[in-house]
mmCIF file of C-alpha atoms in Angstrom:
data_model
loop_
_atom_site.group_PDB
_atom_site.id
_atom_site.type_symbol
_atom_site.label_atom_id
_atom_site.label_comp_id
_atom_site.label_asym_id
_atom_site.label_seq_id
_atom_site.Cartn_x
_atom_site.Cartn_y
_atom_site.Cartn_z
ATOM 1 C CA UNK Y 399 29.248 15.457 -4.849
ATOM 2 C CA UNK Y 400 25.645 14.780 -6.189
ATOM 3 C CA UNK Y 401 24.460 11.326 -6.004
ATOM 4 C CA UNK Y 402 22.258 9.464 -8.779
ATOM 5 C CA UNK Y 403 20.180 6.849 -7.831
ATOM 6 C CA UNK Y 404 18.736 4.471 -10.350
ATOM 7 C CA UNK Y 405 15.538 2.075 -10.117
ATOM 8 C CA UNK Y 406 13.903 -1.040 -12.048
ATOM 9 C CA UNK Y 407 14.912 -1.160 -15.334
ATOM 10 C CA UNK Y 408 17.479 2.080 -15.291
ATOM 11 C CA UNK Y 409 19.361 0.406 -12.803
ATOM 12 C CA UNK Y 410 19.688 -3.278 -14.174
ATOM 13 C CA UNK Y 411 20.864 -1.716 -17.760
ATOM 14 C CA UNK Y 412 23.033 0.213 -15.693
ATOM 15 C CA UNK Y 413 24.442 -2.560 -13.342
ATOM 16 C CA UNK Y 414 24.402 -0.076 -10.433
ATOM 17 C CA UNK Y 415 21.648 1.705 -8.523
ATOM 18 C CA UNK Y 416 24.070 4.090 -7.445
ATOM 19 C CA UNK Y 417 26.461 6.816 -9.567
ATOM 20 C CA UNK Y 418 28.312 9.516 -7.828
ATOM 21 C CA UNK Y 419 28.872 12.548 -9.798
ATOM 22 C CA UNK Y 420 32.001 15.398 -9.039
ATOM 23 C CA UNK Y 421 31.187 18.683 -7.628
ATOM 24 C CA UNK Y 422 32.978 20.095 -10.096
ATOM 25 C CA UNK Y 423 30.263 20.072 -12.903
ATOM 26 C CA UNK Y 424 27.746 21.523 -10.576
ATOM 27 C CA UNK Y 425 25.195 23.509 -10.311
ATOM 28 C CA UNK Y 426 23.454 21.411 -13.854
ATOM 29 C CA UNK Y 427 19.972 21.514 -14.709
ATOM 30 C CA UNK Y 428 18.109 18.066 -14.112
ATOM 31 C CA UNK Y 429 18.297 17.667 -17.637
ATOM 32 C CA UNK Y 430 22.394 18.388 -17.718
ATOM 33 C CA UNK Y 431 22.892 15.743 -14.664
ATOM 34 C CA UNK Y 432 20.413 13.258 -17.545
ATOM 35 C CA UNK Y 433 22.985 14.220 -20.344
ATOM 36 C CA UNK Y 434 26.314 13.468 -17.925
ATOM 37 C CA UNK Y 435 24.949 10.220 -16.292
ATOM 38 C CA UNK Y 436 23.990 8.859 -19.981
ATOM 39 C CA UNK Y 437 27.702 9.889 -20.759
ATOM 40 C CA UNK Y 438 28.789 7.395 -17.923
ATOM 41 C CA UNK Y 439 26.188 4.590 -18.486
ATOM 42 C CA UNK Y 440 25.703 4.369 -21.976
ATOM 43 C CA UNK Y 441 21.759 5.321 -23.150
ATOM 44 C CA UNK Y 442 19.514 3.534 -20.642
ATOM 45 C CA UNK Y 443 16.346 2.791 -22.675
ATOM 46 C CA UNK Y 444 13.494 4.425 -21.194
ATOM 47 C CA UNK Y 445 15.022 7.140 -19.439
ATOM 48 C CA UNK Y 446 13.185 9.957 -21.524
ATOM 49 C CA UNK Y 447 10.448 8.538 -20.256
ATOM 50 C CA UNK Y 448 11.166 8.287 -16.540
ATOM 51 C CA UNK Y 449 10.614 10.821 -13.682
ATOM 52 C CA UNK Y 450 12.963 12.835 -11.768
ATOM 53 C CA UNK Y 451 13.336 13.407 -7.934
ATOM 54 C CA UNK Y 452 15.650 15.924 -6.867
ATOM 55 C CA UNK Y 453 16.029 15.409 -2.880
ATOM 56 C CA UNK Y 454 13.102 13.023 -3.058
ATOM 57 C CA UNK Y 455 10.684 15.342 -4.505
ATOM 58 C CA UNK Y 456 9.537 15.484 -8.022
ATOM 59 C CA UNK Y 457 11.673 17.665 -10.370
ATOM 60 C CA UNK Y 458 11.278 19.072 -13.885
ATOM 61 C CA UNK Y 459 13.991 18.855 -16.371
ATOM 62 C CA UNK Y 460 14.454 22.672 -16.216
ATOM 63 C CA UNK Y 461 15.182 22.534 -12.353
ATOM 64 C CA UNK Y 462 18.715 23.210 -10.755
ATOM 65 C CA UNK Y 463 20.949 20.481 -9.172
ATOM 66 C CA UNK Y 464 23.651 21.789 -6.767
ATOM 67 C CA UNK Y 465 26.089 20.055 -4.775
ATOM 68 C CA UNK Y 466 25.230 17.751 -2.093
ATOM 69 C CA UNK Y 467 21.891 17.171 -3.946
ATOM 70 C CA UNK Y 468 20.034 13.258 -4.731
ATOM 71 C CA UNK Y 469 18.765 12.878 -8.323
ATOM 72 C CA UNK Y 470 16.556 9.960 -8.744
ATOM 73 C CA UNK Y 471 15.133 8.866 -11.706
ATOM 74 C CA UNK Y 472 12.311 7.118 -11.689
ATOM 75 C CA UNK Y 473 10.705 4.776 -14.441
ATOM 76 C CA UNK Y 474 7.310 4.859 -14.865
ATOM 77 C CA UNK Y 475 5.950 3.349 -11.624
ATOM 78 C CA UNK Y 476 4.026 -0.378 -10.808
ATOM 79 C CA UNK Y 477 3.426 -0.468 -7.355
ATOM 80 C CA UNK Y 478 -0.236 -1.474 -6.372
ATOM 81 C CA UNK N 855 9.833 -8.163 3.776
ATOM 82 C CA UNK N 856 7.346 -9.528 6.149
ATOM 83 C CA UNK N 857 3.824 -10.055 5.389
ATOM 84 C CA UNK N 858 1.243 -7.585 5.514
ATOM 85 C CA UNK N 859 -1.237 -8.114 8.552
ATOM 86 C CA UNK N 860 -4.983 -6.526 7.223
ATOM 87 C CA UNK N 861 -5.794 -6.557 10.624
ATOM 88 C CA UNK N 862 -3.007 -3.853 11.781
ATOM 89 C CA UNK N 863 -3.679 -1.763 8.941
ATOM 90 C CA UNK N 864 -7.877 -2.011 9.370
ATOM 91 C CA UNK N 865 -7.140 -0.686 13.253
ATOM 92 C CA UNK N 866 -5.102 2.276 12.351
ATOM 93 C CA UNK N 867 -8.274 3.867 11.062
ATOM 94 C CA UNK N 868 -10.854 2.873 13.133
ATOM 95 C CA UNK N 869 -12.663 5.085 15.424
ATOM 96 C CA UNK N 870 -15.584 6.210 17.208
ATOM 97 C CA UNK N 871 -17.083 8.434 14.709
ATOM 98 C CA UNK N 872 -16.140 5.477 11.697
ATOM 99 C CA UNK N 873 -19.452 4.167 10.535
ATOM 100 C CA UNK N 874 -17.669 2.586 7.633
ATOM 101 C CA UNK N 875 -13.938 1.026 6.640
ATOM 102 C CA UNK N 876 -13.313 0.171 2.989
ATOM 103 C CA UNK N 877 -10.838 -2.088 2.499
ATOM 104 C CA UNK N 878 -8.762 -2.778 -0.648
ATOM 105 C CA UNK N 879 -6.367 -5.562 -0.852
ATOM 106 C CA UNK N 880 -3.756 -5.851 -3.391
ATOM 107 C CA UNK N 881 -2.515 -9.574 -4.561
ATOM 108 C CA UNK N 882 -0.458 -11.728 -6.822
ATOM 109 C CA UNK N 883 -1.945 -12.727 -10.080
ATOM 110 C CA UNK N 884 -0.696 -15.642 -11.876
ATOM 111 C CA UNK N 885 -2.048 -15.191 -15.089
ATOM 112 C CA UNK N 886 -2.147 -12.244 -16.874
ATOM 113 C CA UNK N 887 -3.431 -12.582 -20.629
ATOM 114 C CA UNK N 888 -1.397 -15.867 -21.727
ATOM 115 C CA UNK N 889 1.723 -14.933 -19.689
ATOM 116 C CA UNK N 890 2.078 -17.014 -16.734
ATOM 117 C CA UNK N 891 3.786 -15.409 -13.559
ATOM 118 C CA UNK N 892 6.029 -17.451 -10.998
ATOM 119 C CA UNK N 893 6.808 -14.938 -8.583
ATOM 120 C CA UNK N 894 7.240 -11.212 -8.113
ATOM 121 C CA UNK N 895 9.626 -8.526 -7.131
ATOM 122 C CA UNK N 896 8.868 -5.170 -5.849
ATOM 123 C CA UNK N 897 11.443 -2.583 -5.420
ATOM 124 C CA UNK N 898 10.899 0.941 -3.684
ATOM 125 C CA UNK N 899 12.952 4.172 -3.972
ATOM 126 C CA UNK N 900 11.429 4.159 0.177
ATOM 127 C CA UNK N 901 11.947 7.065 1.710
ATOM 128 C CA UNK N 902 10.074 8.858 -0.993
ATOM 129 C CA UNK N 903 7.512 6.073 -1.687
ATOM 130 C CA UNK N 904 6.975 6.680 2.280
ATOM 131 C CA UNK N 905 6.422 10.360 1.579
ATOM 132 C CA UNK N 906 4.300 9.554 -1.618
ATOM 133 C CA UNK N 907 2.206 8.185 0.801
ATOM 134 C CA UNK N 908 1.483 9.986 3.272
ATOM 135 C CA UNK N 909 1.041 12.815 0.516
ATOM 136 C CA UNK N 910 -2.188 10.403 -0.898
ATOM 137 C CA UNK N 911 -3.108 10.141 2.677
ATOM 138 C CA UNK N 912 -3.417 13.872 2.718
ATOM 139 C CA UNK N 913 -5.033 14.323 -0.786
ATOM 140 C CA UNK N 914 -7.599 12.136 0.615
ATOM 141 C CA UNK N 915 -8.329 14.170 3.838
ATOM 142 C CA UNK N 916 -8.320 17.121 1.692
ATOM 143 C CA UNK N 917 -11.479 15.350 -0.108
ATOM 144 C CA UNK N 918 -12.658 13.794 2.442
ATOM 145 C CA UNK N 919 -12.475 15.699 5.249
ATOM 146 C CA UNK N 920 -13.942 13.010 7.964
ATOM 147 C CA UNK N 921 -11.319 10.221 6.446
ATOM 148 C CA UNK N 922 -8.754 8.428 8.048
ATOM 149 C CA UNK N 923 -6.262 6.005 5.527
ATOM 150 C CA UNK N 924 -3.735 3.592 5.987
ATOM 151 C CA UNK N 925 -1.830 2.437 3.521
ATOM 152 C CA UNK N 926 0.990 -0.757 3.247
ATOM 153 C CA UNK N 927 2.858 -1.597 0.519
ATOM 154 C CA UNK N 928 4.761 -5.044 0.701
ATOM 155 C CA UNK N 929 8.207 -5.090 -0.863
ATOM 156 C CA UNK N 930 10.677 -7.931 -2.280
ATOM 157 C CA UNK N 931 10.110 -10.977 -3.313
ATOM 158 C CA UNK N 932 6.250 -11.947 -3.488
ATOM 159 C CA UNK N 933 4.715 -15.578 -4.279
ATOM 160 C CA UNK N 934 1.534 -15.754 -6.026
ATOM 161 C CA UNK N 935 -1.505 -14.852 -4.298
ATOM 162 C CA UNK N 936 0.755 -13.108 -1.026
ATOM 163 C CA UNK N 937 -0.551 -9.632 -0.191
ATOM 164 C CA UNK N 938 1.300 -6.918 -2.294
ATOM 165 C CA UNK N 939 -0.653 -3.836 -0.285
ATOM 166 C CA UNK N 940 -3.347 -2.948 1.649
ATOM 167 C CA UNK N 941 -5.485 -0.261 2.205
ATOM 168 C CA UNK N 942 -8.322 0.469 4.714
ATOM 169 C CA UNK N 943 -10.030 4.154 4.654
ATOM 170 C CA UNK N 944 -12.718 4.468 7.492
ATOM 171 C CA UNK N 945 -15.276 7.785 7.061
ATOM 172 C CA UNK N 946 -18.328 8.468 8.528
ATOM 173 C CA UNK N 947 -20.237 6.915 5.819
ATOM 174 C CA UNK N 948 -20.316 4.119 3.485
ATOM 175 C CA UNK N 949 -19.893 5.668 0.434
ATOM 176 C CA UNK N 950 -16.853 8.173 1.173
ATOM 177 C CA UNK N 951 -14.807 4.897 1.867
ATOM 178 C CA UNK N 952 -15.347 3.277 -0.955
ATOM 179 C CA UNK N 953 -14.579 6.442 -3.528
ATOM 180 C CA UNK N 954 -11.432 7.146 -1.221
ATOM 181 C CA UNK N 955 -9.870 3.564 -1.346
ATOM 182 C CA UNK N 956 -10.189 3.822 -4.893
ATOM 183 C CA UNK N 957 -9.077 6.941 -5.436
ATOM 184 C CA UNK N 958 -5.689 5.410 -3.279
ATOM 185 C CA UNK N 959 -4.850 2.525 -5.055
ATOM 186 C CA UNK N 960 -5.225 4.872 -8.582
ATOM 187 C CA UNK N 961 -2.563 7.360 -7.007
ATOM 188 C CA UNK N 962 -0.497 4.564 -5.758
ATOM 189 C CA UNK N 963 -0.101 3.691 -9.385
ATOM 190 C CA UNK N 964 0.608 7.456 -10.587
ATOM 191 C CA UNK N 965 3.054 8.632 -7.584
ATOM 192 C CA UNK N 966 4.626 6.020 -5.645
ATOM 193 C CA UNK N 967 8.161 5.188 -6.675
ATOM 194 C CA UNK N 968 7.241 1.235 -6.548
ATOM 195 C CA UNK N 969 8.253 -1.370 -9.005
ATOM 196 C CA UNK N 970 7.502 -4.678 -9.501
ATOM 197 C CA UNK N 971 9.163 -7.406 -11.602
ATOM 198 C CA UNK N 972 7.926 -10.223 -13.258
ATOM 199 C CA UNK N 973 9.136 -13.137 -13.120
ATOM 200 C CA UNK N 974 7.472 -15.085 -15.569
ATOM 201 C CA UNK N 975 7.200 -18.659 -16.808
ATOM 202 C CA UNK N 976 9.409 -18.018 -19.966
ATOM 203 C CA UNK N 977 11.261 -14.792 -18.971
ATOM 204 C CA UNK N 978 11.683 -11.372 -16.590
ATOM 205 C CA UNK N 979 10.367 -7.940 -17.214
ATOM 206 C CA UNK N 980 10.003 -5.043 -14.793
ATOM 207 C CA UNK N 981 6.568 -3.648 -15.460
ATOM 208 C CA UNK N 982 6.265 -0.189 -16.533
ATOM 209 C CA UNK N 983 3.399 1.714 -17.516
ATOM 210 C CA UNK N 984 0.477 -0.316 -16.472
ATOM 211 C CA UNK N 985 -1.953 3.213 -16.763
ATOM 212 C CA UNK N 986 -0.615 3.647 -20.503
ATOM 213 C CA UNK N 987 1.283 6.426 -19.077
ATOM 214 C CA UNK N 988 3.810 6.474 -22.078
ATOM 215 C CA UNK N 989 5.947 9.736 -21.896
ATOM 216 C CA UNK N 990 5.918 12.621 -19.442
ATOM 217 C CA UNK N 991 6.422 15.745 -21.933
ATOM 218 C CA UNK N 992 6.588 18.422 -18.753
ATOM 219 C CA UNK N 993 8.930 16.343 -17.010
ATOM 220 C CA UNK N 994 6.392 14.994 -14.788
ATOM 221 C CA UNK N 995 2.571 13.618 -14.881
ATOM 222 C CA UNK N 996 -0.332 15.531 -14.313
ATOM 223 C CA UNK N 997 -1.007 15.525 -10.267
ATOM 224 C CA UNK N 998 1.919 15.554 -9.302
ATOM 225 C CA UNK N 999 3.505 18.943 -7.590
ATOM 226 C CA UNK N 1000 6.925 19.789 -7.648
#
């Protein structure tokens, strides 16, 4: 199972900050996990332009998600 | 959350060989342009903003050799004029601490999986994009290592 954590904006058009996604369609590229959680959650505006942490490090799209892994994606940030 | 202390973060970096703390303190604005802000609310993806940190605590030692840095960050719900974040760098010298506080609250706005939402007079917004940072074609901005 690969869990896919959602922040700020993502996760209030999503209603959850949390989707789990089956083993089954694993390994995906981080780009592959973006196609099958907009599948489940309808387009989430701003998502192109968001971030990705795979296991709480920064990701590119190209990178490989395997089972067990965290996804986050990450709008663009306003802390400070 | 519970309020940030300036104190406490101020005496996690100073030392015998500090000649100099810079401190930069982060707060609530009410206006910004004609929009009028009520309150805030600052959400954190935390174990990574904790490890976003600490990663702009070691930029900064990798500039500045001599520095020391803490950093807070404040989350939930914030009223106007509350401390959102602190940050107190102590060198040797005067002018290392000032260029290395900066250069942390700049990377705190570039790394650190922090969000705030507005809750304005006449409506909510989370606030994106506040370096005009508008699309990340490589999948991730420049600075940051995968």
């Amino acid at each position: 199972m690969v869990q896919v954590l959602l922040f700020a904006s993502l996760a209030q058009q999503a209603g959850t900050q949390k989707i789990l996604m089956d083993a089954n369609e694993f390994p995906a590229s981080v780009e592959e996990v973006r196609k099958i959680l907009q599948h489940k959650t309808g387009q989430l505006k701003g998502i192109e332009n968001s971030l990705v942490a795979v296991n709480e490090e920064y990701a590119g799209l190209a990178d490989k998600v395997k089972d067990g892994d965290t996804v986050a994606f990450i709008p663009p940030v306003s802390g400070g | 959350m519970e309020p940030i202390n300036n104190q406490e973060v101020i005496d996690k970096v100073v030392h015998h060989n500090s000649g100099a703390v810079s401190v930069f303190i982060g707060t609530v604005r009410e206006m910004t342009g004609d929009k009028q802000t009520r309150f805030l609310e600052y959400e954190a993806y935390v174990p990574m903003a904790e490890k976003q940190l600490e990663k702009i605590g070691d930029e900064i030692t990798s500039r500045w050799p001599k520095a020391k840095t803490a950093i807070t960050h404040r989350i939930g719900r914030l009223q106007i004029s509350d401390i959102a974040v602190t940050i107190a760098v102590s060198t040797p010298h005067r002018q290392d601490a000032f260029e290395a506080s900066k250069y942390a609250i700049e990377r705190i706005k570039e790394i650190v999986p922090i969000w705030k939402k507005e809750h304005y007079s006449d409506g909510e917004e989370w606030v994106g994009d506040q370096k005009g940072i508008n699309s990340y074609p490589e999948g991730f901005p420049e600075g940051i290592e995968k």
